[in-house]
Amino acid sequence: MTKPNGPDSPPTDDETRRRLGRMTRRGLAIGGAAILAGVAGRHWIYRTGEEGMLAWPLRRVLGFDERIGRAAFGPSRPTPTFPLARARMPRVNGSYGLDPAPDLDKFRLRVEGPGGARPFTLAEIKALPRVEMITELRCIEGWSTIVRWAGARLSDLADAARLATRSGLPAGPRGKPDDLLAYASLATPDGRYYVGLDAASARHPQTLLCYEMDGRPLTPGHGAPLRLTIPVKYGIKSIKNLGSIRFTDARPADFWADRGYDWYAGH
Ligand SMILES: Nc1nc2c(c(=O)[nH]1)N[C@H]1C(S)=C(S)[C@@H](COP(=O)(O)O)O[C@H]1N2
Ligand SMILES: [Mo]
């Protein structure tokens, strides 16, 4: 007898799909509420009338719909996975926030939320269910590489930390959808590189805190000892040399969005 998803066997694409099915059902509940709120909002606009080119409440409602819509319906499908023979090491690309080289023995990932902060050692992160996957790293510069990754799901860390919800409860299958904090803010230890994620993308089952690439521990250039890989987004979101994760309801700043790129950076 083999356990389908014991620690010895990497989770299959079926596990990814199962988790996504759960997220989509949760998303439909949030989306329904957003649509009702949108209808109420529009009714009010038609009573308040126009102001300039576009009634300001309409702009606000559209912004609201976009935010909730993306969070609710966001990435609900697995990104493609590839056979091992196609996996390569990508080039080292982007070095903001990579120096000074971190002291591996003293490494702590700082996880924060409204309920407090909790440091995680690398051993604690490696004790979470190990996921191996072969997915594409796509850079906005136009290149892409198929990479073999190993790490822990960010959603599993979030549930272990109990800092990603308002109530402090894990956001697991029976969690309340409206309990989830809307965003995650990730940064290097020196804060020089930083990434903002919507909760749906952060909790996507292929969003991993990686400690291995190509079957080996990360090299400093690729973000040792811990980096993110988030294949539903462009490479700019796959932050290397990860030092902290903060769960929040305020949309976090993002290094490349501050320099003119799309904040969501999905593809
Ligand atoms: N800390 C940090 N992480 C980063 C970057 C960076 O400059 N600093 N660049 C990003 C970009 S643009 C890409 S494409 C990927 C590249 O990852 P790689 O160097 O492992 O190929 O890292 C991302 N993560
Ligand atoms: Mo990139």
PDB file of C-alpha atoms and ligand atoms in Angstrom:
ATOM      1  CA  MET A   1       0.000   0.000   0.000  1.00  0.00           C
ATOM      2  CA  THR A   2       1.316   3.426  -0.863  1.00  0.00           C
ATOM      3  CA  LYS A   3      -0.148   6.615   0.423  1.00  0.00           C
ATOM      4  CA  PRO A   4      -0.960   8.769  -2.596  1.00  0.00           C
ATOM      5  CA  ASN A   5       0.479  11.917  -1.065  1.00  0.00           C
ATOM      6  CA  GLY A   6       2.722  10.811   1.746  1.00  0.00           C
ATOM      7  CA  PRO A   7       5.908  12.767   2.317  1.00  0.00           C
ATOM      8  CA  ASP A   8       7.859  10.295   0.187  1.00  0.00           C
ATOM      9  CA  SER A   9       5.868  10.719  -2.990  1.00  0.00           C
ATOM     10  CA  PRO A  10       5.558  14.169  -4.529  1.00  0.00           C
ATOM     11  CA  PRO A  11       1.978  15.373  -4.825  1.00  0.00           C
ATOM     12  CA  THR A  12       0.525  14.671  -8.217  1.00  0.00           C
ATOM     13  CA  ASP A  13      -1.221  17.041 -10.576  1.00  0.00           C
ATOM     14  CA  ASP A  14      -4.421  15.512  -9.150  1.00  0.00           C
ATOM     15  CA  GLU A  15      -3.578  16.985  -5.747  1.00  0.00           C
ATOM     16  CA  THR A  16      -3.086  20.390  -7.391  1.00  0.00           C
ATOM     17  CA  ARG A  17      -6.464  20.090  -9.111  1.00  0.00           C
ATOM     18  CA  ARG A  18      -8.201  18.952  -5.941  1.00  0.00           C
ATOM     19  CA  ARG A  19      -6.909  21.981  -4.049  1.00  0.00           C
ATOM     20  CA  LEU A  20      -7.866  24.314  -6.897  1.00  0.00           C
ATOM     21  CA  GLY A  21     -11.410  22.904  -6.963  1.00  0.00           C
ATOM     22  CA  ARG A  22     -11.760  23.818  -3.314  1.00  0.00           C
ATOM     23  CA  MET A  23     -10.421  27.324  -3.943  1.00  0.00           C
ATOM     24  CA  THR A  24     -12.774  27.891  -6.875  1.00  0.00           C
ATOM     25  CA  ARG A  25     -15.827  26.943  -4.841  1.00  0.00           C
ATOM     26  CA  ARG A  26     -14.649  29.376  -2.169  1.00  0.00           C
ATOM     27  CA  GLY A  27     -14.084  32.013  -4.889  1.00  0.00           C
ATOM     28  CA  LEU A  28     -17.641  31.637  -6.195  1.00  0.00           C
ATOM     29  CA  ALA A  29     -18.988  32.517  -2.763  1.00  0.00           C
ATOM     30  CA  ILE A  30     -16.848  35.683  -2.583  1.00  0.00           C
ATOM     31  CA  GLY A  31     -17.637  36.537  -6.215  1.00  0.00           C
ATOM     32  CA  GLY A  32     -21.388  36.286  -5.582  1.00  0.00           C
ATOM     33  CA  ALA A  33     -21.096  38.777  -2.737  1.00  0.00           C
ATOM     34  CA  ALA A  34     -19.011  41.093  -4.955  1.00  0.00           C
ATOM     35  CA  ILE A  35     -21.629  41.028  -7.710  1.00  0.00           C
ATOM     36  CA  LEU A  36     -24.397  41.912  -5.254  1.00  0.00           C
ATOM     37  CA  ALA A  37     -22.263  44.753  -3.870  1.00  0.00           C
ATOM     38  CA  GLY A  38     -21.590  45.920  -7.452  1.00  0.00           C
ATOM     39  CA  VAL A  39     -25.304  45.997  -8.311  1.00  0.00           C
ATOM     40  CA  ALA A  40     -26.077  48.001  -5.180  1.00  0.00           C
ATOM     41  CA  GLY A  41     -23.187  50.369  -6.009  1.00  0.00           C
ATOM     42  CA  ARG A  42     -24.386  51.005  -9.566  1.00  0.00           C
ATOM     43  CA  HIS A  43     -27.911  51.709  -8.411  1.00  0.00           C
ATOM     44  CA  TRP A  44     -26.476  54.438  -6.213  1.00  0.00           C
ATOM     45  CA  ILE A  45     -24.410  55.902  -9.110  1.00  0.00           C
ATOM     46  CA  TYR A  46     -27.448  56.396 -11.287  1.00  0.00           C
ATOM     47  CA  ARG A  47     -29.017  58.373  -8.492  1.00  0.00           C
ATOM     48  CA  THR A  48     -25.927  60.520  -7.832  1.00  0.00           C
ATOM     49  CA  GLY A  49     -25.303  61.392 -11.502  1.00  0.00           C
ATOM     50  CA  GLU A  50     -22.147  62.189 -13.434  1.00  0.00           C
ATOM     51  CA  GLU A  51     -19.136  64.122 -12.295  1.00  0.00           C
ATOM     52  CA  GLY A  52     -16.587  64.839 -15.007  1.00  0.00           C
ATOM     53  CA  MET A  53     -16.047  62.075 -17.547  1.00  0.00           C
ATOM     54  CA  LEU A  54     -17.015  59.264 -15.242  1.00  0.00           C
ATOM     55  CA  ALA A  55     -18.999  59.432 -12.044  1.00  0.00           C
ATOM     56  CA  TRP A  56     -16.421  58.956  -9.282  1.00  0.00           C
ATOM     57  CA  PRO A  57     -18.468  56.307  -7.487  1.00  0.00           C
ATOM     58  CA  LEU A  58     -18.457  54.276 -10.720  1.00  0.00           C
ATOM     59  CA  ARG A  59     -14.688  54.428 -10.856  1.00  0.00           C
ATOM     60  CA  ARG A  60     -14.574  53.242  -7.295  1.00  0.00           C
ATOM     61  CA  VAL A  61     -17.047  50.438  -7.916  1.00  0.00           C
ATOM     62  CA  LEU A  62     -15.126  49.295 -10.993  1.00  0.00           C
ATOM     63  CA  GLY A  63     -11.937  49.241  -8.945  1.00  0.00           C
ATOM     64  CA  PHE A  64     -13.691  47.282  -6.250  1.00  0.00           C
ATOM     65  CA  ASP A  65     -15.101  44.758  -8.736  1.00  0.00           C
ATOM     66  CA  GLU A  66     -11.694  44.270 -10.293  1.00  0.00           C
ATOM     67  CA  ARG A  67     -10.012  43.674  -6.980  1.00  0.00           C
ATOM     68  CA  ILE A  68     -12.610  41.278  -5.637  1.00  0.00           C
ATOM     69  CA  GLY A  69     -13.079  39.623  -9.018  1.00  0.00           C
ATOM     70  CA  ARG A  70      -9.406  38.902  -9.421  1.00  0.00           C
ATOM     71  CA  ALA A  71      -9.121  37.704  -5.859  1.00  0.00           C
ATOM     72  CA  ALA A  72     -12.201  35.508  -6.215  1.00  0.00           C
ATOM     73  CA  PHE A  73     -11.808  34.120  -9.706  1.00  0.00           C
ATOM     74  CA  GLY A  74      -8.051  34.623  -9.989  1.00  0.00           C
ATOM     75  CA  PRO A  75      -5.863  31.701 -10.951  1.00  0.00           C
ATOM     76  CA  SER A  76      -8.158  28.705 -10.658  1.00  0.00           C
ATOM     77  CA  ARG A  77      -6.347  26.366 -13.010  1.00  0.00           C
ATOM     78  CA  PRO A  78      -3.035  24.573 -12.678  1.00  0.00           C
ATOM     79  CA  THR A  79      -0.244  25.917 -14.861  1.00  0.00           C
ATOM     80  CA  PRO A  80       1.267  23.288 -17.185  1.00  0.00           C
ATOM     81  CA  THR A  81       3.840  20.846 -15.857  1.00  0.00           C
ATOM     82  CA  PHE A  82       6.553  19.272 -18.021  1.00  0.00           C
ATOM     83  CA  PRO A  83       8.595  16.076 -18.227  1.00  0.00           C
ATOM     84  CA  LEU A  84      11.918  15.986 -16.391  1.00  0.00           C
ATOM     85  CA  ALA A  85      13.882  15.743 -19.650  1.00  0.00           C
ATOM     86  CA  ARG A  86      12.838  19.289 -20.508  1.00  0.00           C
ATOM     87  CA  ALA A  87      13.991  20.859 -17.228  1.00  0.00           C
ATOM     88  CA  ARG A  88      16.997  23.222 -17.271  1.00  0.00           C
ATOM     89  CA  MET A  89      18.653  25.617 -14.879  1.00  0.00           C
ATOM     90  CA  PRO A  90      17.572  29.148 -15.759  1.00  0.00           C
ATOM     91  CA  ARG A  91      20.055  32.001 -16.029  1.00  0.00           C
ATOM     92  CA  VAL A  92      20.620  34.064 -12.915  1.00  0.00           C
ATOM     93  CA  ASN A  93      18.389  37.037 -13.556  1.00  0.00           C
ATOM     94  CA  GLY A  94      17.928  39.991 -11.219  1.00  0.00           C
ATOM     95  CA  SER A  95      20.005  40.565  -8.105  1.00  0.00           C
ATOM     96  CA  TYR A  96      18.142  43.264  -6.166  1.00  0.00           C
ATOM     97  CA  GLY A  97      18.237  42.400  -2.491  1.00  0.00           C
ATOM     98  CA  LEU A  98      20.614  39.454  -2.905  1.00  0.00           C
ATOM     99  CA  ASP A  99      23.534  40.836  -0.926  1.00  0.00           C
ATOM    100  CA  PRO A 100      24.894  40.489   1.622  1.00  0.00           C
ATOM    101  CA  ALA A 101      24.896  36.706   1.365  1.00  0.00           C
ATOM    102  CA  PRO A 102      22.644  35.406   4.152  1.00  0.00           C
ATOM    103  CA  ASP A 103      24.070  33.384   7.037  1.00  0.00           C
ATOM    104  CA  LEU A 104      22.327  30.028   6.535  1.00  0.00           C
ATOM    105  CA  ASP A 105      22.556  28.975  10.203  1.00  0.00           C
ATOM    106  CA  LYS A 106      20.850  32.129  11.397  1.00  0.00           C
ATOM    107  CA  PHE A 107      18.211  32.067   8.655  1.00  0.00           C
ATOM    108  CA  ARG A 108      14.655  32.804   9.792  1.00  0.00           C
ATOM    109  CA  LEU A 109      11.652  33.507   7.611  1.00  0.00           C
ATOM    110  CA  ARG A 110       9.628  36.157   9.411  1.00  0.00           C
ATOM    111  CA  VAL A 111       5.881  35.533   8.988  1.00  0.00           C
ATOM    112  CA  GLU A 112       3.587  38.335  10.099  1.00  0.00           C
ATOM    113  CA  GLY A 113      -0.092  39.169  10.232  1.00  0.00           C
ATOM    114  CA  PRO A 114      -2.456  41.334  12.255  1.00  0.00           C
ATOM    115  CA  GLY A 115      -2.274  38.633  14.939  1.00  0.00           C
ATOM    116  CA  GLY A 116       1.494  38.897  15.442  1.00  0.00           C
ATOM    117  CA  ALA A 117       4.728  37.516  14.010  1.00  0.00           C
ATOM    118  CA  ARG A 118       6.349  34.109  13.945  1.00  0.00           C
ATOM    119  CA  PRO A 119       9.806  33.140  12.730  1.00  0.00           C
ATOM    120  CA  PHE A 120      10.264  29.892  10.785  1.00  0.00           C
ATOM    121  CA  THR A 121      13.569  28.063  10.493  1.00  0.00           C
ATOM    122  CA  LEU A 122      14.488  26.330   7.260  1.00  0.00           C
ATOM    123  CA  ALA A 123      14.007  22.977   9.034  1.00  0.00           C
ATOM    124  CA  GLU A 124      10.434  23.964   9.926  1.00  0.00           C
ATOM    125  CA  ILE A 125       9.724  24.915   6.325  1.00  0.00           C
ATOM    126  CA  LYS A 126      11.245  21.652   5.103  1.00  0.00           C
ATOM    127  CA  ALA A 127       9.002  19.781   7.551  1.00  0.00           C
ATOM    128  CA  LEU A 128       5.909  21.024   5.657  1.00  0.00           C
ATOM    129  CA  PRO A 129       4.696  18.692   2.863  1.00  0.00           C
ATOM    130  CA  ARG A 130       7.350  18.635   0.158  1.00  0.00           C
ATOM    131  CA  VAL A 131       6.165  19.455  -3.343  1.00  0.00           C
ATOM    132  CA  GLU A 132       8.143  18.784  -6.490  1.00  0.00           C
ATOM    133  CA  MET A 133       7.046  20.260  -9.766  1.00  0.00           C
ATOM    134  CA  ILE A 134       8.431  21.084 -13.196  1.00  0.00           C
ATOM    135  CA  THR A 135       6.964  24.371 -14.384  1.00  0.00           C
ATOM    136  CA  GLU A 136       7.889  27.272 -16.587  1.00  0.00           C
ATOM    137  CA  LEU A 137       9.664  30.371 -15.282  1.00  0.00           C
ATOM    138  CA  ARG A 138       8.611  33.186 -17.607  1.00  0.00           C
ATOM    139  CA  CYS A 139      10.414  36.495 -17.534  1.00  0.00           C
ATOM    140  CA  ILE A 140       8.775  39.679 -18.804  1.00  0.00           C
ATOM    141  CA  GLU A 141      11.997  40.232 -20.778  1.00  0.00           C
ATOM    142  CA  GLY A 142      10.791  37.532 -23.170  1.00  0.00           C
ATOM    143  CA  TRP A 143      12.701  34.373 -22.218  1.00  0.00           C
ATOM    144  CA  SER A 144      11.361  31.358 -20.383  1.00  0.00           C
ATOM    145  CA  THR A 145      12.902  28.219 -18.890  1.00  0.00           C
ATOM    146  CA  ILE A 146      11.302  24.988 -17.697  1.00  0.00           C
ATOM    147  CA  VAL A 147      12.588  24.429 -14.158  1.00  0.00           C
ATOM    148  CA  ARG A 148      12.458  21.569 -11.674  1.00  0.00           C
ATOM    149  CA  TRP A 149      11.549  22.971  -8.255  1.00  0.00           C
ATOM    150  CA  ALA A 150      11.140  21.548  -4.766  1.00  0.00           C
ATOM    151  CA  GLY A 151       9.681  23.302  -1.757  1.00  0.00           C
ATOM    152  CA  ALA A 152       6.667  23.815   0.481  1.00  0.00           C
ATOM    153  CA  ARG A 153       3.373  25.395  -0.502  1.00  0.00           C
ATOM    154  CA  LEU A 154       2.996  28.964   0.675  1.00  0.00           C
ATOM    155  CA  SER A 155      -0.605  28.044   1.613  1.00  0.00           C
ATOM    156  CA  ASP A 156       0.650  25.296   3.943  1.00  0.00           C
ATOM    157  CA  LEU A 157       3.007  27.758   5.630  1.00  0.00           C
ATOM    158  CA  ALA A 158       0.178  30.305   5.929  1.00  0.00           C
ATOM    159  CA  ASP A 159      -2.066  27.725   7.584  1.00  0.00           C
ATOM    160  CA  ALA A 160       0.728  26.566   9.903  1.00  0.00           C
ATOM    161  CA  ALA A 161       1.490  30.154  10.942  1.00  0.00           C
ATOM    162  CA  ARG A 162      -2.206  30.982  11.470  1.00  0.00           C
ATOM    163  CA  LEU A 163      -1.475  34.546  10.461  1.00  0.00           C
ATOM    164  CA  ALA A 164      -3.213  34.710   7.081  1.00  0.00           C
ATOM    165  CA  THR A 165      -6.732  35.129   8.453  1.00  0.00           C
ATOM    166  CA  ARG A 166      -8.473  37.722  10.612  1.00  0.00           C
ATOM    167  CA  SER A 167      -9.616  35.091  13.076  1.00  0.00           C
ATOM    168  CA  GLY A 168      -6.189  33.470  13.373  1.00  0.00           C
ATOM    169  CA  LEU A 169      -7.694  30.127  12.338  1.00  0.00           C
ATOM    170  CA  PRO A 170      -6.224  28.160   9.446  1.00  0.00           C
ATOM    171  CA  ALA A 171      -7.942  29.036   6.165  1.00  0.00           C
ATOM    172  CA  GLY A 172      -8.211  25.323   5.360  1.00  0.00           C
ATOM    173  CA  PRO A 173     -11.131  23.675   3.529  1.00  0.00           C
ATOM    174  CA  ARG A 174     -13.676  24.539   6.202  1.00  0.00           C
ATOM    175  CA  GLY A 175     -12.405  28.092   6.747  1.00  0.00           C
ATOM    176  CA  LYS A 176     -14.700  30.993   6.027  1.00  0.00           C
ATOM    177  CA  PRO A 177     -13.871  32.695   2.707  1.00  0.00           C
ATOM    178  CA  ASP A 178     -14.293  36.197   4.130  1.00  0.00           C
ATOM    179  CA  ASP A 179     -11.852  35.377   6.924  1.00  0.00           C
ATOM    180  CA  LEU A 180      -8.875  35.358   4.571  1.00  0.00           C
ATOM    181  CA  LEU A 181      -6.663  38.462   4.464  1.00  0.00           C
ATOM    182  CA  ALA A 182      -6.654  39.783   0.890  1.00  0.00           C
ATOM    183  CA  TYR A 183      -2.912  40.056   0.209  1.00  0.00           C
ATOM    184  CA  ALA A 184       0.578  38.874   1.024  1.00  0.00           C
ATOM    185  CA  SER A 185       3.629  41.131   1.033  1.00  0.00           C
ATOM    186  CA  LEU A 186       7.003  39.416   0.543  1.00  0.00           C
ATOM    187  CA  ALA A 187      10.448  40.990   0.890  1.00  0.00           C
ATOM    188  CA  THR A 188      14.163  40.260   0.964  1.00  0.00           C
ATOM    189  CA  PRO A 189      15.843  40.626   4.393  1.00  0.00           C
ATOM    190  CA  ASP A 190      17.135  44.100   3.427  1.00  0.00           C
ATOM    191  CA  GLY A 191      13.733  45.111   1.975  1.00  0.00           C
ATOM    192  CA  ARG A 192      15.311  46.138  -1.340  1.00  0.00           C
ATOM    193  CA  TYR A 193      13.203  43.729  -3.420  1.00  0.00           C
ATOM    194  CA  TYR A 194       9.552  43.275  -2.534  1.00  0.00           C
ATOM    195  CA  VAL A 195       6.553  41.608  -4.103  1.00  0.00           C
ATOM    196  CA  GLY A 196       2.811  41.941  -3.530  1.00  0.00           C
ATOM    197  CA  LEU A 197       0.439  39.019  -4.157  1.00  0.00           C
ATOM    198  CA  ASP A 198      -3.349  38.656  -4.079  1.00  0.00           C
ATOM    199  CA  ALA A 199      -4.455  35.900  -1.692  1.00  0.00           C
ATOM    200  CA  ALA A 200      -5.733  33.606  -4.466  1.00  0.00           C
ATOM    201  CA  SER A 201      -2.354  33.597  -6.209  1.00  0.00           C
ATOM    202  CA  ALA A 202      -0.458  33.276  -2.931  1.00  0.00           C
ATOM    203  CA  ARG A 203      -2.583  30.240  -2.022  1.00  0.00           C
ATOM    204  CA  HIS A 204      -2.389  28.624  -5.451  1.00  0.00           C
ATOM    205  CA  PRO A 205      -1.152  25.027  -4.953  1.00  0.00           C
ATOM    206  CA  GLN A 206       1.762  25.637  -7.333  1.00  0.00           C
ATOM    207  CA  THR A 207       2.992  28.672  -5.392  1.00  0.00           C
ATOM    208  CA  LEU A 208       5.994  27.302  -3.516  1.00  0.00           C
ATOM    209  CA  LEU A 209       8.600  28.416  -1.030  1.00  0.00           C
ATOM    210  CA  CYS A 210      11.521  26.740  -2.784  1.00  0.00           C
ATOM    211  CA  TYR A 211      14.681  25.417  -1.280  1.00  0.00           C
ATOM    212  CA  GLU A 212      15.805  23.342  -4.280  1.00  0.00           C
ATOM    213  CA  MET A 213      16.190  23.845  -8.012  1.00  0.00           C
ATOM    214  CA  ASP A 214      17.228  21.062 -10.351  1.00  0.00           C
ATOM    215  CA  GLY A 215      17.491  18.630  -7.415  1.00  0.00           C
ATOM    216  CA  ARG A 216      20.055  20.708  -5.510  1.00  0.00           C
ATOM    217  CA  PRO A 217      19.893  23.338  -2.768  1.00  0.00           C
ATOM    218  CA  LEU A 218      19.478  26.849  -4.156  1.00  0.00           C
ATOM    219  CA  THR A 219      22.629  28.736  -5.092  1.00  0.00           C
ATOM    220  CA  PRO A 220      22.995  32.328  -3.808  1.00  0.00           C
ATOM    221  CA  GLY A 221      22.328  33.746  -7.282  1.00  0.00           C
ATOM    222  CA  HIS A 222      19.019  31.866  -7.459  1.00  0.00           C
ATOM    223  CA  GLY A 223      18.017  33.075  -3.988  1.00  0.00           C
ATOM    224  CA  ALA A 224      19.514  30.755  -1.333  1.00  0.00           C
ATOM    225  CA  PRO A 225      18.378  29.585   1.073  1.00  0.00           C
ATOM    226  CA  LEU A 226      14.697  30.232   0.245  1.00  0.00           C
ATOM    227  CA  ARG A 227      12.839  31.803  -2.645  1.00  0.00           C
ATOM    228  CA  LEU A 228       9.355  31.874  -4.064  1.00  0.00           C
ATOM    229  CA  THR A 229       8.240  30.299  -7.299  1.00  0.00           C
ATOM    230  CA  ILE A 230       4.820  31.338  -8.533  1.00  0.00           C
ATOM    231  CA  PRO A 231       4.264  29.961 -12.029  1.00  0.00           C
ATOM    232  CA  VAL A 232       0.842  31.663 -12.426  1.00  0.00           C
ATOM    233  CA  LYS A 233       2.792  34.952 -12.555  1.00  0.00           C
ATOM    234  CA  TYR A 234       5.728  36.361 -14.466  1.00  0.00           C
ATOM    235  CA  GLY A 235       9.195  35.810 -12.988  1.00  0.00           C
ATOM    236  CA  ILE A 236       9.281  39.259 -11.370  1.00  0.00           C
ATOM    237  CA  LYS A 237       7.019  37.846  -8.618  1.00  0.00           C
ATOM    238  CA  SER A 238       9.283  34.841  -7.902  1.00  0.00           C
ATOM    239  CA  ILE A 239      11.243  36.657  -5.219  1.00  0.00           C
ATOM    240  CA  LYS A 240      14.698  35.283  -4.365  1.00  0.00           C
ATOM    241  CA  ASN A 241      16.366  35.467  -0.936  1.00  0.00           C
ATOM    242  CA  LEU A 242      13.026  35.653   0.832  1.00  0.00           C
ATOM    243  CA  GLY A 243      13.213  37.173   4.321  1.00  0.00           C
ATOM    244  CA  SER A 244       9.642  37.999   5.291  1.00  0.00           C
ATOM    245  CA  ILE A 245       5.992  37.411   4.447  1.00  0.00           C
ATOM    246  CA  ARG A 246       3.270  39.659   5.815  1.00  0.00           C
ATOM    247  CA  PHE A 247      -0.451  38.934   5.396  1.00  0.00           C
ATOM    248  CA  THR A 248      -2.531  42.083   5.122  1.00  0.00           C
ATOM    249  CA  ASP A 249      -5.757  43.644   3.858  1.00  0.00           C
ATOM    250  CA  ALA A 250      -3.939  46.620   2.326  1.00  0.00           C
ATOM    251  CA  ARG A 251      -2.577  46.079  -1.190  1.00  0.00           C
ATOM    252  CA  PRO A 252       1.195  45.783  -0.721  1.00  0.00           C
ATOM    253  CA  ALA A 253       3.815  47.741  -2.625  1.00  0.00           C
ATOM    254  CA  ASP A 254       5.603  45.812  -5.360  1.00  0.00           C
ATOM    255  CA  PHE A 255       9.100  46.535  -6.698  1.00  0.00           C
ATOM    256  CA  TRP A 256       8.258  46.297 -10.402  1.00  0.00           C
ATOM    257  CA  ALA A 257       4.744  47.757 -10.067  1.00  0.00           C
ATOM    258  CA  ASP A 258       6.461  50.814  -8.505  1.00  0.00           C
ATOM    259  CA  ARG A 259       8.477  50.955 -11.760  1.00  0.00           C
ATOM    260  CA  GLY A 260       5.496  50.833 -14.083  1.00  0.00           C
ATOM    261  CA  TYR A 261       4.664  47.131 -14.528  1.00  0.00           C
ATOM    262  CA  ASP A 262       1.239  45.593 -13.924  1.00  0.00           C
ATOM    263  CA  TRP A 263       0.758  44.879 -10.212  1.00  0.00           C
ATOM    264  CA  TYR A 264      -0.854  41.475 -10.877  1.00  0.00           C
ATOM    265  CA  ALA A 265       1.715  40.395 -13.512  1.00  0.00           C
ATOM    266  CA  GLY A 266      -0.241  37.226 -14.340  1.00  0.00           C
ATOM    267  CA  HIS A 267       0.016  35.614 -17.732  1.00  0.00           C
TER     268      HIS A 267
HETATM  269  N1  LIG B   1      15.448  39.270  -4.741  1.00  0.00           N
HETATM  270  C1  LIG B   1      15.189  39.274  -6.059  1.00  0.00           C
HETATM  271  N2  LIG B   1      14.343  38.336  -6.568  1.00  0.00           N
HETATM  272  C2  LIG B   1      14.083  38.322  -7.898  1.00  0.00           C
HETATM  273  C3  LIG B   1      14.669  39.274  -8.783  1.00  0.00           C
HETATM  274  C4  LIG B   1      15.536  40.254  -8.214  1.00  0.00           C
HETATM  275  O1  LIG B   1      16.094  41.140  -8.885  1.00  0.00           O
HETATM  276  N3  LIG B   1      15.791  40.202  -6.852  1.00  0.00           N
HETATM  277  N4  LIG B   1      14.375  39.233 -10.116  1.00  0.00           N
HETATM  278  C5  LIG B   1      13.169  38.500 -10.545  1.00  0.00           C
HETATM  279  C6  LIG B   1      13.116  38.192 -11.970  1.00  0.00           C
HETATM  280  S1  LIG B   1      12.815  39.509 -13.012  1.00  0.00           S
HETATM  281  C7  LIG B   1      13.180  36.921 -12.469  1.00  0.00           C
HETATM  282  S2  LIG B   1      12.895  36.581 -14.096  1.00  0.00           S
HETATM  283  C8  LIG B   1      13.523  35.778 -11.598  1.00  0.00           C
HETATM  284  C9  LIG B   1      14.705  35.021 -12.150  1.00  0.00           C
HETATM  285  O2  LIG B   1      15.035  33.934 -11.320  1.00  0.00           O
HETATM  286  P1  LIG B   1      16.408  33.181 -11.561  1.00  0.00           P
HETATM  287  O3  LIG B   1      17.517  34.179 -11.337  1.00  0.00           O
HETATM  288  O4  LIG B   1      16.430  32.042 -10.615  1.00  0.00           O
HETATM  289  O5  LIG B   1      16.421  32.723 -13.022  1.00  0.00           O
HETATM  290  O6  LIG B   1      13.818  36.198 -10.272  1.00  0.00           O
HETATM  291  C10 LIG B   1      12.965  37.205  -9.771  1.00  0.00           C
HETATM  292  N5  LIG B   1      13.247  37.378  -8.364  1.00  0.00           N
HETATM  293 MO    MO B   2      12.158  38.588 -14.966  1.00  0.00          MO
END
